[in-house]
Amino acid sequence: MSISPFDHPFLSGLLGDAEVSSYFSAKSEIRAMLDFEAALAKVEAQHGLIPPAVAQRIGEVCAGFEPDLSSLKAATATDGVVIPDLVRQLRKAVGDDAGSHVHFGATSQDVIDTSLMIRLKAVAFLLSGRLFAVSARLQKLDDQFGPNRLMGRTRMQAAIPITVSDRLRAWRHPLEQYRDRLTQESFPLQFGGAAGTLEKFGPNAGEIRASLAQALGLTDEPQWQSQRGRIAEFAGLLSMISGSLGKIGQDVALLAQAGDEIELAGGGGSSAMPHKQNPVAAETLVTLARFNAVQLSGIHQSLVHEQERSGAAWTLEWLLLPQMVVATATSLRQALQMLGTIKRLGTAS
Amino acid sequence: MSISPFDHPFLSGLLGDAEVSSYFSAKSEIRAMLDFEAALAKVEAQHGLIPPAVAQRIGEVCAGFEPDLSSLKAATATDGVVIPDLVRQLRKAVGDDAGSHVHFGATSQDVIDTSLMIRLKAVAFLLSGRLFAVSARLQKLDDQFGPNRLMGRTRMQAAIPITVSDRLRAWRHPLEQYRDRLTQESFPLQFGGAAGTLEKFGPNAGEIRASLAQALGLTDEPQWQSQRGRIAEFAGLLSMISGSLGKIGQDVALLAQAGDEIELAGGGGSSAMPHKQNPVAAETLVTLARFNAVQLSGIHQSLVHEQERSGAAWTLEWLLLPQMVVATATSLRQALQMLGTIKRLGTAS
Amino acid sequence: MSISPFDHPFLSGLLGDAEVSSYFSAKSEIRAMLDFEAALAKVEAQHGLIPPAVAQRIGEVCAGFEPDLSSLKAATATDGVVIPDLVRQLRKAVGDDAGSHVHFGATSQDVIDTSLMIRLKAVAFLLSGRLFAVSARLQKLDDQFGPNRLMGRTRMQAAIPITVSDRLRAWRHPLEQYRDRLTQESFPLQFGGAAGTLEKFGPNAGEIRASLAQALGLTDEPQWQSQRGRIAEFAGLLSMISGSLGKIGQDVALLAQAGDEIELAGGGGSSAMPHKQNPVAAETLVTLARFNAVQLSGIHQSLVHEQERSGAAWTLEWLLLPQMVVATATSLRQALQMLGTIKRLGTAS
Amino acid sequence: MSISPFDHPFLSGLLGDAEVSSYFSAKSEIRAMLDFEAALAKVEAQHGLIPPAVAQRIGEVCAGFEPDLSSLKAATATDGVVIPDLVRQLRKAVGDDAGSHVHFGATSQDVIDTSLMIRLKAVAFLLSGRLFAVSARLQKLDDQFGPNRLMGRTRMQAAIPITVSDRLRAWRHPLEQYRDRLTQESFPLQFGGAAGTLEKFGPNAGEIRASLAQALGLTDEPQWQSQRGRIAEFAGLLSMISGSLGKIGQDVALLAQAGDEIELAGGGGSSAMPHKQNPVAAETLVTLARFNAVQLSGIHQSLVHEQERSGAAWTLEWLLLPQMVVATATSLRQALQMLGTIKRLGTAS
């Protein structure tokens, strides 16, 4: 299937990002879910809740477990979440006695949200690296063309002359701020049990949660299963990144239309006019900026997350957030590529 | 890859729709594109623009042509559209002499927009059938439980008693109107050439366009390459369908929470609480309604489609519309399924 | 107060529209509400439900009634709707005996939704007239400059030459379609009583509703209090109008930036650069298109309108729809003004 | 006029907020603009750019100046911004010689964006206070009812019992985080001159900007006229606040529908059913959450802010941000009021 251009056999060449997408493959999702189950068992053994041998057995099975995907698909259709069937399969693989200890005290949302956080943490690191690369390329353009003259334009009209450095500063400054923000972002464990109270763990609940967070390399925080502000904030940051890159794209497209202040290598061909050099990457940056601005609205709709867990609001996040992550990654990839094609910027003063 | 739950190995069990998605596979897209190229050649031969033997050769090759997808992907990354490379590959397959006549007078957007219309026409027929099925199931519920008493609720409070028929009427009425709308929808050919003027065809342009529309089973209309109102209107209809189904889903979820006026068979299981019967389909209807309401905003942003063709605005449609179609299809599928699980509605009066 | 630029002491010069806004003044809203109450009494008297003298008294009081706005405001804060207090005030003004017959069998939503429809019907007529005026001005530009040469531009790059007529056709065509759509739009009475069943009227309910619709010049339809598709559809049409005008605005702004193919009279001044001629109206068209595209998303969120009446979803419409109407009206006003400033389009061929 | 319920004669009782709205009155806007002009003159005198007596004269006039609003409105219609005419009027009031020094080196955007920041800084302080008040009220509810039993509900179904404290923690925790975020927010001066380069100030530009920021109580930062990330971030925070309050509202509405676990005093009346107690404030919280989620999308669209100043993108912010601020303020006001009506939460255990 190929409903989304991000996953599409040929459109993904333009709009997809293989590196970041790999974190949202079913395989990666399940891998992080199994890491959760293994770490949970290990921590529960450390706290004397399940026998150490059981935890070891669970860990070993998790390490190599490959679930039956068609069973997962059929079960998700009914359950709305993949975890009940995944746990059922995993228990069976672990074996009857030890198997009953799998997933003890946890619930679907613990596994799914934590799996997301494990992967978002890695993705944030990647995006941060790309932001650095784009900034560096902007710096390089500044080194090459900074003193060149550029017509400053306000309200779509020539205003007064500025330098290429002035324009580049407006492009680069927000990206550096976003990079700082990405670096500061924390990625917390979600662990609440059936209704957020860790009711199976009694007074040790806090300690177990802290150990589990540490085992998974995540921040220890109280459950946030119905409090989705952090998802909204992360999504907002993604949309700010693609939005600021969209501004760069729009500027480049406008420079390319005027034609006198920029020289681009390459550019897209046309089926009717082979001579054309379309600023495809620049336009794509605008597209992705507007795409993320649209999706963000849905993420914020999901803040109205009723009671202890809203199937409706939570599922909406699944439809939106992975796309926003990939749109942002593609946007960074395309920006880097586009900036690399700039052969000249401004006019020698 | 599996960025979108609509395409996802296991989430598509809940959120995807295999039947409607098949119209958005790369294979189906390309099939409709090749149908366009074959019909174009045939019509051009009829109008004496290319030799009949060439048109026949083009038609034969198009009938079985399977392009190199990795080449298409690489080219789309540069060109922003798949057509230049598809035409290049097709020309090569047709052969040197005849090949040069492939795609004569057309441009990428003609092929892509028309391919979309060919497929949307089929999809609209399918969705219309599903609307009928949902209506019929609502009628059946009315036959079974219509006279039962239901508490009418306004502003989340009991108001006065109504009948199950009253509630069902409010569920069914909009769906019937949408079905009428879908049936009336026209699906036009897009044919404009490089900049919308069919500049290669001179005074016969109108006739050729009409013949091409007829050959493809589409409506004949002037080019609409930069006028995207019809995309916006179709998307709006999709979102109205999923929105009204979302209202049904919300109502069912609220009935299920109260528990006394509805009896549902099945329902989703929980990994922590195996006894629960979650109204998963009902919640999913709410999710899909909100999803489409979000996406529609981006479709309307695309109405700001600059000049003769906007890469930025057009590409944004690709990221949104197929998902809206599948969200609507899934929504109808889930509504049908959910209504089928209602064992009792209201209380016997 | 002046939270919205549409209502703002000085920004409304740019963004507001006095003529269309007048339909959304509290005075106009209440006027239409009182028309509903008067017509309801009259129709109920015709059907023998209340004494004719009472209906006449209610009609006379409604004709000149001016409610205490501060009381309405205080009551709306508590009740969420203005009607309970308006009816209370009206009953008091009508007098004790007759007063008790005011609003018989109706509910708040009947009055508010019907008041909206009465006014939207008038507004649609106005907007339709403006669409005609914009089309006529485009025709006039075609008469003046149609054969002139214009560079056709695709993907922000020069493609092939077209004529000014070609571009104007792409601008005008959608507007004519929207005008047809506006003309066909029906504006129905909303009449359902407490929970949509007109429970006070027994078997005559249908007849009374039909008489009431006729008395108010509205279409007779079953209650649609929880079925908001028609609101969504009307809002979608508004956004299509402003969207297509936004495309014109974007095109004009791009022409103005290039500077060689358009000559505009007037244009906005700058506080720092008095020489500049900013294409303010063109930019405003883009702004209003994007604004409506955003708001439409919320209107579609409101389709998830739970049970017999959703305070949450309904109130959201109030925050969005009037603004969309005025944004569209302003958009038409600015388009007309902007097109009037075009002194030259294209280059003489 | 009353297009926006936030400004509306009676709907503002429900949806408006007089205290916070006052910061967006034309009077307040202009006051902050005049503060900018006065501070600019003072700082320029300190740096020897204009005579001290002139700066004093400008300061004195600014202190009491009341511009002609109808002139501002007419000029804004043409210029797209109010500043050229405001400066013209102010220069005239200051007098011929001194007047020519008004606004030296500044541009419209400097005044408008800075005026916004001055007022947002005050508003953030107010909102932070209200967040504290809501948190305190939640704490009080916890003191009263914390140990009470509440049915934990997931996916609209009873899950396992929790305590009132558990639910309240999920309500309160995000609000405390938002309060921290609001407190950390910085509000920078915008100062760039015609095209962002402060071209009138030469090497002293940085120093002058720093002095101006200090004089206005704002943070000193490089111009951000085309980099709107900070607007997007602030708007995102607003929407997170209203979103989390919307979750509380939805929870309360659901509790009120079930009826056994909450007791509310007051509630809204109905025109058809005087006995009803509608959870109006709870529903309004949901409305405002969804409203802000919608608007945020437009703010992020504005990140695509072309070149040195985009009239289209900037004007869009004006249509969205003030409404978001008031929606958030109202949301806090309604939350505080609603929580105050809770007479009982949960059932005594």
XYZ file of N, CA, C and O in Angstrom, chain D residues 50 54 58 91-92 94-104:
64
model
N 19.318 62.437 18.279
C 18.374 63.542 18.153
C 18.562 64.419 19.379
O 19.075 63.968 20.416
N 14.074 67.583 21.863
C 13.137 66.948 20.941
C 12.584 65.665 21.560
O 11.374 65.404 21.521
N 8.766 64.838 22.361
C 8.097 63.632 21.842
C 7.505 62.829 23.000
O 6.344 62.405 22.944
N 3.566 63.125 14.511
C 4.504 64.177 14.090
C 3.833 65.535 14.087
O 4.406 66.527 14.524
N 2.608 65.536 13.606
C 1.875 66.795 13.557
C 1.655 67.328 14.968
O 1.825 68.532 15.231
N 3.427 66.705 17.599
C 4.711 67.097 18.192
C 5.156 68.454 17.643
O 5.775 69.250 18.342
N 4.796 68.719 16.432
C 5.167 69.995 15.834
C 6.222 69.829 14.772
O 6.964 68.828 14.752
N 6.342 70.816 13.928
C 7.095 70.636 12.699
C 8.559 70.258 12.880
O 9.044 69.310 12.284
N 9.267 70.978 13.695
C 10.699 70.699 13.809
C 10.956 69.364 14.523
O 11.560 68.457 13.974
N 10.451 69.300 15.743
C 10.667 68.087 16.537
C 9.994 66.890 15.890
O 10.509 65.763 15.911
N 8.848 67.127 15.286
C 8.051 66.039 14.709
C 8.809 65.190 13.720
O 8.618 63.960 13.637
N 9.689 65.828 12.969
C 10.409 65.067 11.940
C 11.322 64.005 12.544
O 11.782 63.109 11.850
N 11.602 64.111 13.852
C 12.468 63.126 14.510
C 11.699 61.911 15.047
O 12.312 60.939 15.480
N 10.387 62.025 15.057
C 9.576 60.899 15.545
C 9.831 59.665 14.682
O 9.930 59.781 13.461
N 9.964 58.493 15.313
C 9.992 57.209 14.585
C 11.300 57.027 13.809
O 11.416 56.134 12.976
N 12.325 57.850 14.148
C 13.568 57.809 13.377
C 14.204 56.410 13.395
O 14.486 55.846 14.459
